[in-house]
Short mmCIF file of C-alpha atoms in Angstrom, two decimals:
data_model
loop_
_atom_site.label_atom_id
_atom_site.label_comp_id
_atom_site.label_asym_id
_atom_site.label_seq_id
_atom_site.Cartn_x
_atom_site.Cartn_y
_atom_site.Cartn_z
CA MET A 1 -25.86 133.55 -41.21
CA GLY A 2 -25.97 137.09 -42.59
CA LEU A 3 -28.50 138.48 -45.04
CA GLU A 4 -27.07 138.97 -48.53
CA GLY A 5 -29.57 141.23 -50.24
CA LEU A 6 -33.26 141.90 -50.95
CA GLY A 7 -34.45 138.89 -53.00
CA TYR A 8 -38.14 139.44 -53.61
CA VAL A 9 -41.09 141.45 -52.44
CA GLY A 10 -44.81 140.86 -52.08
CA ILE A 11 -47.36 143.57 -52.73
CA ARG A 12 -51.11 143.86 -52.05
CA ALA A 13 -53.26 145.51 -54.76
CA LYS A 14 -56.88 146.16 -55.31
CA ASN A 15 -56.47 145.84 -59.12
CA LEU A 16 -54.15 143.21 -60.62
CA ASP A 17 -54.60 144.55 -64.09
CA ASP A 18 -53.26 147.93 -63.09
CA TRP A 19 -50.14 146.31 -61.77
CA SER A 20 -49.76 144.07 -64.78
CA THR A 21 -49.74 147.18 -66.99
CA TYR A 22 -47.52 149.21 -64.63
CA GLY A 23 -45.03 146.42 -64.08
CA THR A 24 -44.59 145.49 -67.74
CA ARG A 25 -45.27 148.46 -69.98
CA PHE A 26 -43.88 151.05 -67.60
CA LEU A 27 -41.24 149.42 -65.41
CA GLY A 28 -40.29 146.88 -68.05
CA MET A 29 -40.54 143.74 -66.01
CA GLN A 30 -41.76 140.43 -67.51
CA LEU A 31 -45.15 139.04 -66.53
CA VAL A 32 -44.59 135.29 -65.85
CA ASP A 33 -47.68 134.14 -64.02
CA LYS A 34 -51.16 135.49 -63.58
CA SER A 35 -54.20 133.97 -61.95
CA ARG A 36 -57.39 135.28 -60.57
CA GLY A 37 -55.73 136.29 -57.28
CA THR A 38 -51.97 136.78 -58.02
CA LEU A 39 -49.46 137.82 -60.61
CA ALA A 40 -45.69 137.46 -60.70
CA LEU A 41 -43.03 139.59 -62.37
CA ARG A 42 -39.51 138.75 -63.49
CA MET A 43 -36.48 141.24 -63.49
CA ASP A 44 -33.63 138.89 -64.40
CA ASP A 45 -32.66 135.21 -64.35
CA ARG A 46 -34.77 134.47 -61.24
CA LYS A 47 -38.17 132.88 -61.63
CA GLN A 48 -39.85 135.85 -60.02
CA ARG A 49 -38.95 138.94 -58.04
CA VAL A 50 -42.29 140.79 -57.48
CA ILE A 51 -45.44 138.95 -56.37
CA ILE A 52 -48.79 140.85 -56.39
CA HIS A 53 -51.74 139.58 -54.45
CA ALA A 54 -55.31 140.83 -54.94
CA ASP A 55 -56.47 142.44 -51.73
CA GLU A 56 -58.75 145.15 -50.38
CA ASP A 57 -55.72 146.71 -48.69
CA GLU A 58 -52.78 148.16 -50.53
CA GLY A 59 -48.93 148.16 -49.98
CA PRO A 60 -46.19 145.68 -49.50
CA SER A 61 -47.09 142.37 -47.73
CA PHE A 62 -43.61 140.86 -47.23
CA TYR A 63 -39.97 141.34 -47.90
CA GLY A 64 -37.79 138.34 -48.85
CA TRP A 65 -34.11 138.50 -47.73
CA GLU A 66 -31.62 136.06 -49.26
CA VAL A 67 -29.05 134.02 -47.30
CA ALA A 68 -26.24 131.87 -48.66
CA GLY A 69 -27.71 128.38 -48.03
CA ALA A 70 -29.45 125.96 -45.70
CA ALA A 71 -26.81 126.26 -42.96
CA ALA A 72 -27.04 130.01 -43.00
CA LEU A 73 -30.89 129.92 -42.89
CA ASP A 74 -30.76 127.51 -39.86
CA ALA A 75 -28.19 129.70 -38.14
CA LEU A 76 -30.30 132.78 -38.70
CA ALA A 77 -33.39 131.09 -37.33
CA ALA A 78 -31.50 129.97 -34.14
CA HIS A 79 -30.05 133.54 -33.76
CA LEU A 80 -33.45 135.16 -34.05
CA GLU A 81 -35.01 132.79 -31.52
CA LYS A 82 -32.15 133.43 -29.12
CA CYS A 83 -32.82 137.18 -29.45
CA GLY A 84 -36.47 136.64 -28.53
CA VAL A 85 -37.88 136.88 -32.10
CA LYS A 86 -40.68 134.51 -32.97
CA VAL A 87 -39.80 132.44 -36.02
CA ALA A 88 -41.95 130.13 -38.15
CA ARG A 89 -40.54 127.70 -40.72
CA GLY A 90 -42.20 128.22 -44.16
CA SER A 91 -44.24 125.32 -45.33
CA ARG A 92 -43.32 123.35 -48.44
CA ALA A 93 -46.32 124.94 -50.24
CA LEU A 94 -45.17 128.46 -49.26
CA ALA A 95 -41.60 127.68 -50.51
CA GLU A 96 -43.02 126.54 -53.82
CA GLU A 97 -45.19 129.62 -54.07
CA ARG A 98 -42.08 131.84 -53.39
CA ARG A 99 -40.03 129.76 -55.87
CA VAL A 100 -37.32 129.01 -53.26
CA ARG A 101 -35.84 125.89 -51.66
CA ASP A 102 -36.67 126.94 -48.04
CA LEU A 103 -37.62 129.92 -45.94
CA ILE A 104 -38.42 131.23 -42.46
CA VAL A 105 -40.92 133.94 -41.52
CA PHE A 106 -40.65 136.58 -38.77
CA ALA A 107 -41.55 140.21 -38.15
CA ASP A 108 -39.71 143.36 -37.35
CA PRO A 109 -40.74 145.49 -34.32
CA ILE A 110 -43.11 147.70 -36.32
CA GLY A 111 -45.01 144.82 -37.97
CA ASN A 112 -43.32 144.36 -41.35
CA ARG A 113 -43.41 140.68 -42.41
CA LEU A 114 -39.88 139.47 -43.28
CA GLU A 115 -38.90 136.24 -44.93
CA ALA A 116 -35.40 134.84 -45.14
CA PHE A 117 -34.76 132.25 -47.81
CA HIS A 118 -32.20 130.39 -49.80
CA GLY A 119 -32.21 128.50 -53.07
CA ALA A 120 -34.14 130.86 -55.37
CA GLU A 121 -35.19 129.19 -58.62
CA ILE A 122 -33.41 130.16 -61.74
CA SER A 123 -35.28 130.26 -65.05
CA SER A 124 -34.02 128.34 -68.03
CA GLU A 125 -35.65 130.97 -70.30
CA PRO A 126 -34.03 134.34 -70.94
CA PHE A 127 -35.55 137.42 -69.40
CA LYS A 128 -37.96 139.11 -71.85
CA PRO A 129 -38.77 142.70 -70.69
CA GLY A 130 -42.24 144.09 -70.98
CA ARG A 131 -40.82 147.09 -72.90
CA SER A 132 -37.53 147.70 -74.58
CA ILE A 133 -34.95 148.22 -71.72
CA SER A 134 -31.36 147.14 -71.23
CA GLY A 135 -32.13 145.22 -68.06
CA PHE A 136 -32.08 145.58 -64.31
CA ARG A 137 -28.95 145.79 -62.17
CA THR A 138 -29.41 142.87 -59.63
CA GLY A 139 -27.02 139.90 -59.04
CA PRO A 140 -24.99 140.11 -55.78
CA LEU A 141 -26.49 143.51 -55.09
CA GLY A 142 -30.04 142.11 -54.77
CA MET A 143 -33.11 143.39 -56.58
CA GLY A 144 -32.86 146.99 -55.31
CA HIS A 145 -33.81 148.59 -52.03
CA ALA A 146 -36.80 149.37 -49.78
CA VAL A 147 -37.23 152.59 -47.92
CA LEU A 148 -39.74 152.11 -45.04
CA THR A 149 -41.47 154.71 -42.87
CA THR A 150 -41.53 154.51 -39.10
CA GLU A 151 -43.13 156.47 -36.25
CA ARG A 152 -39.73 156.66 -34.52
CA ILE A 153 -36.38 155.56 -35.94
CA ASP A 154 -35.19 154.21 -32.56
CA ASP A 155 -38.18 151.80 -32.54
CA VAL A 156 -36.78 149.79 -35.48
CA VAL A 157 -33.09 150.54 -36.15
CA PRO A 158 -31.67 148.39 -33.33
CA PHE A 159 -33.47 145.29 -34.63
CA TYR A 160 -31.94 145.75 -38.12
CA THR A 161 -28.44 146.48 -36.93
CA ASP A 162 -28.00 144.54 -33.69
CA ILE A 163 -30.08 141.43 -34.70
CA LEU A 164 -30.12 141.27 -38.50
CA GLY A 165 -26.58 142.67 -39.04
CA PHE A 166 -27.31 145.66 -41.29
CA ARG A 167 -24.62 148.32 -41.22
CA LEU A 168 -25.17 152.08 -41.26
CA SER A 169 -24.25 153.70 -44.57
CA ASP A 170 -25.13 157.29 -43.72
CA TYR A 171 -28.03 159.45 -42.55
CA PHE A 172 -29.48 162.96 -42.75
CA VAL A 173 -32.01 164.97 -40.75
CA ARG A 174 -33.01 167.67 -43.21
CA PRO A 175 -35.57 168.00 -44.77
CA PHE A 176 -36.68 164.82 -42.88
CA LYS A 177 -34.83 162.26 -40.85
CA ALA A 178 -33.62 159.17 -42.87
CA TYR A 179 -31.13 156.44 -42.08
CA PHE A 180 -29.58 154.09 -44.72
CA PHE A 181 -28.27 150.54 -44.16
CA HIS A 182 -26.31 148.08 -46.34
CA VAL A 183 -25.71 144.28 -46.29
CA ASN A 184 -23.74 144.19 -49.59
CA PRO A 185 -21.87 146.71 -51.71
CA ARG A 186 -25.17 148.43 -52.78
CA HIS A 187 -25.10 151.72 -50.80
CA HIS A 188 -28.33 150.73 -49.07
CA SER A 189 -30.72 147.77 -49.27
CA VAL A 190 -33.04 149.14 -46.63
CA ALA A 191 -33.60 152.65 -45.16
CA PHE A 192 -36.00 154.24 -42.68
CA ILE A 193 -37.69 157.61 -42.75
CA GLU A 194 -39.15 158.90 -39.56
CA SER A 195 -42.59 160.04 -40.67
CA GLY A 196 -44.83 159.54 -37.70
CA LYS A 197 -46.38 156.33 -39.11
CA ASN A 198 -45.28 152.85 -39.99
CA GLY A 199 -45.43 151.81 -43.64
CA ILE A 200 -43.38 152.09 -46.85
CA HIS A 201 -42.04 155.09 -48.66
CA HIS A 202 -40.68 153.43 -51.81
CA LEU A 203 -39.05 150.53 -53.53
CA MET A 204 -36.12 151.19 -55.85
CA PHE A 205 -35.30 149.26 -59.12
CA GLU A 206 -31.96 150.11 -60.77
CA LEU A 207 -31.49 149.93 -64.61
CA CYS A 208 -28.31 149.21 -66.56
CA TYR A 209 -28.63 152.26 -68.84
CA LEU A 210 -29.54 155.90 -68.05
CA ASP A 211 -31.62 156.01 -71.21
CA ASP A 212 -33.99 153.36 -69.75
CA VAL A 213 -34.83 155.82 -66.94
CA GLY A 214 -35.19 158.79 -69.26
CA GLN A 215 -37.50 156.96 -71.54
CA ALA A 216 -39.71 155.88 -68.60
CA TYR A 217 -39.80 159.51 -67.52
CA ASP A 218 -41.16 160.42 -70.96
CA LEU A 219 -43.85 157.77 -70.42
CA ALA A 220 -44.63 159.29 -67.03
CA LEU A 221 -44.91 162.79 -68.44
CA ARG A 222 -47.92 161.67 -70.42
CA LYS A 223 -49.61 161.12 -66.96
CA PRO A 224 -47.87 163.69 -64.85
CA GLU A 225 -50.02 162.90 -61.87
CA MET A 226 -48.19 159.62 -61.49
CA ILE A 227 -44.81 161.45 -60.86
CA GLY A 228 -44.23 161.68 -57.04
CA THR A 229 -40.66 162.96 -57.32
CA THR A 230 -39.16 164.59 -60.44
CA PHE A 231 -35.90 163.64 -62.23
CA GLY A 232 -32.80 164.20 -60.07
CA ARG A 233 -29.71 162.67 -58.50
CA HIS A 234 -29.09 161.61 -54.95
CA ALA A 235 -26.18 162.88 -52.91
CA ASN A 236 -25.49 159.73 -50.99
CA ASP A 237 -25.92 156.73 -53.29
CA HIS A 238 -25.47 158.81 -56.54
CA VAL A 239 -28.53 157.30 -58.23
CA THR A 240 -30.03 159.34 -61.01
CA SER A 241 -33.78 158.67 -60.86
CA PHE A 242 -37.40 159.67 -60.60
CA TYR A 243 -40.25 158.29 -58.58
CA SER A 244 -43.68 157.25 -59.73
CA TRP A 245 -46.87 156.31 -57.75
CA SER A 246 -47.49 152.61 -58.04
CA PRO A 247 -51.03 151.13 -58.40
CA SER A 248 -50.73 150.33 -54.61
CA ALA A 249 -50.31 153.92 -53.60
CA PHE A 250 -46.62 153.87 -52.60
CA LEU A 251 -43.65 155.23 -54.62
CA VAL A 252 -41.33 153.30 -56.93
CA GLU A 253 -37.93 154.82 -57.61
CA TYR A 254 -36.64 154.02 -61.06
CA GLY A 255 -32.92 154.78 -61.31
CA TRP A 256 -29.49 154.33 -62.76
CA GLY A 257 -25.78 154.72 -61.69
CA GLY A 258 -25.82 153.68 -58.02
CA ARG A 259 -22.52 153.66 -56.24
CA THR A 260 -21.03 150.55 -54.67
CA ILE A 261 -19.18 150.86 -51.32
CA ASP A 262 -16.16 149.24 -49.82
CA LEU A 263 -17.61 147.16 -47.08
CA GLU A 264 -14.35 146.87 -45.11
CA ASN A 265 -13.38 150.56 -45.17
CA TRP A 266 -16.78 152.41 -45.16
CA THR A 267 -17.29 155.15 -42.46
CA PRO A 268 -20.92 156.24 -41.90
CA GLU A 269 -21.54 159.95 -41.66
CA GLU A 270 -24.23 162.58 -41.35
CA ARG A 271 -25.03 164.01 -44.78
CA LYS A 272 -25.62 167.69 -44.28
CA ASP A 273 -26.12 168.39 -48.00
CA GLY A 274 -29.50 166.71 -47.89
CA PRO A 275 -30.86 163.83 -50.01
CA SER A 276 -30.21 165.15 -53.50
CA LEU A 277 -27.51 166.96 -55.56
CA TRP A 278 -30.10 168.39 -57.90
CA GLY A 279 -33.67 167.76 -59.05
CA HIS A 280 -35.90 165.34 -57.09
CA ASP A 281 -38.59 167.89 -56.32
CA ARG A 282 -40.70 165.95 -53.87
CA MET A 283 -44.42 166.47 -54.63
CA TRP A 284 -45.41 164.46 -51.50
CA LEU A 285 -43.65 166.75 -48.98
CA PRO A 286 -45.64 169.52 -47.22
CA PRO A 287 -44.80 172.97 -48.67
CA GLU A 288 -42.33 174.03 -45.92
CA LYS A 289 -40.41 170.84 -46.14
CA ARG A 290 -40.37 170.97 -50.00
CA GLU A 291 -38.98 174.44 -49.79
CA ASP A 292 -36.35 173.33 -47.29
CA ALA A 293 -35.27 170.58 -49.66
CA ARG A 294 -35.00 173.13 -52.48
CA ASP A 295 -32.82 175.36 -50.25
CA LEU A 296 -30.49 172.41 -49.53
CA ARG A 297 -30.11 171.69 -53.32
CA ILE A 298 -29.27 175.34 -54.05
CA SER A 299 -26.68 175.35 -51.32
CA VAL A 300 -25.03 172.14 -52.74
CA ALA A 301 -24.96 173.85 -56.15
CA GLU A 302 -23.40 177.02 -54.80
CA ALA A 303 -20.74 174.96 -53.05
CA GLY A 304 -19.90 173.20 -56.27
CA GLY A 305 -21.27 169.82 -55.21
CA ARG A 306 -20.57 167.23 -57.90
CA VAL A 307 -19.66 163.53 -57.85
CA PRO A 308 -18.46 161.28 -60.75
CA LEU A 309 -20.91 158.93 -62.53
CA ASN A 310 -20.87 155.40 -61.59
CA VAL A 311 -20.87 153.38 -64.82
CA MET A 312 -20.51 149.60 -65.71
CA ASP A 313 -18.25 148.28 -68.46
CA GLY A 314 -20.23 148.22 -71.78
CA ASN A 315 -22.60 151.15 -71.07
CA TYR A 316 -20.28 154.08 -71.71
CA LEU A 317 -17.62 155.39 -74.08
CA ARG A 318 -14.79 157.67 -73.10
CA ALA A 319 -14.81 161.07 -74.80
CA SER A 320 -12.06 161.30 -77.36
CA ASP A 321 -11.76 165.16 -77.49
CA VAL A 322 -9.13 167.07 -75.50
CA CYS A 323 -9.92 169.97 -73.14
CA PRO A 324 -6.63 171.48 -71.94
CA TRP A 325 -8.45 173.24 -69.03
CA TRP A 326 -10.05 170.02 -67.85
CA ASN A 327 -6.89 167.93 -68.27
CA ALA A 328 -4.91 170.46 -66.29
CA ASN A 329 -7.43 170.24 -63.42
CA VAL A 330 -7.41 166.47 -63.41
CA ALA A 331 -3.60 166.41 -63.43
CA ALA A 332 -3.52 168.97 -60.56
CA ARG A 333 -5.83 166.82 -58.51
CA LYS A 334 -3.56 163.70 -59.11
CA THR A 335 -0.45 165.56 -57.95
CA GLY A 336 -2.01 167.69 -55.16
#
């Protein structure tokens, strides 16, 4: 019955051409379909991951959550209805539009349209990125994560935890209140920021090489007004990233090196070191909150806050030089 990961997202946009350029030439996705009213983008072997609709409004229009199969989808629908959640079965036409075998549609307590599906179509053609990148880290972790905003955390969290089965990863209250939740080994697939309004803060896409992120940052520096959060590294999920303003007026996090967690032995905790180890100067924060975030990062640095990099086989080499001082410290930690 459980959700397995974020499978696709729908986005409203006033200008499809802006999204076509941003999605391909900046993010590195592949444009696979474009009509007068929609365009679709690939990230991996799936037929599509991001669907953009022409609209006078802006922002996400739906979030597609994957389940294991038809039985799991039916069980989820029955569970939602038992919990008093109104559920509609997606039409055959809608399933074809989403490139999935079947889906259901429902809403969370703050009005976000959610879709649960199974049987996503796989393309027979290899993924061809819109610019030279190594590729996106997806697979069992899903396509990334969504961080949503809410007037009050307590209005929405019980729905995601008690009904949908998300589990708390961790949370912090400075410089703003944010709670992070997982359904697979990705540190979080959804999170909520208490901002006084319901909406979206950002979507995150993770790359397979750090250089992909750095090269996108170079592109963004040519239009510095598009940078919403500078280059930095998160304290909780360890992602090294920056954030850019999308053509639909919300942020997109472009990152690398996210940690995976042990689902059976994870203990959630309050993060008192704030959201970032270093960097991530948040242009969107009011001045007093921005300064508070800077104070937190300086405190982390003064306390020697550091965490190892999370790398995948094939995208790193071990240093061959020998540093006696470092080797001695490593040996001491192993025997201590």
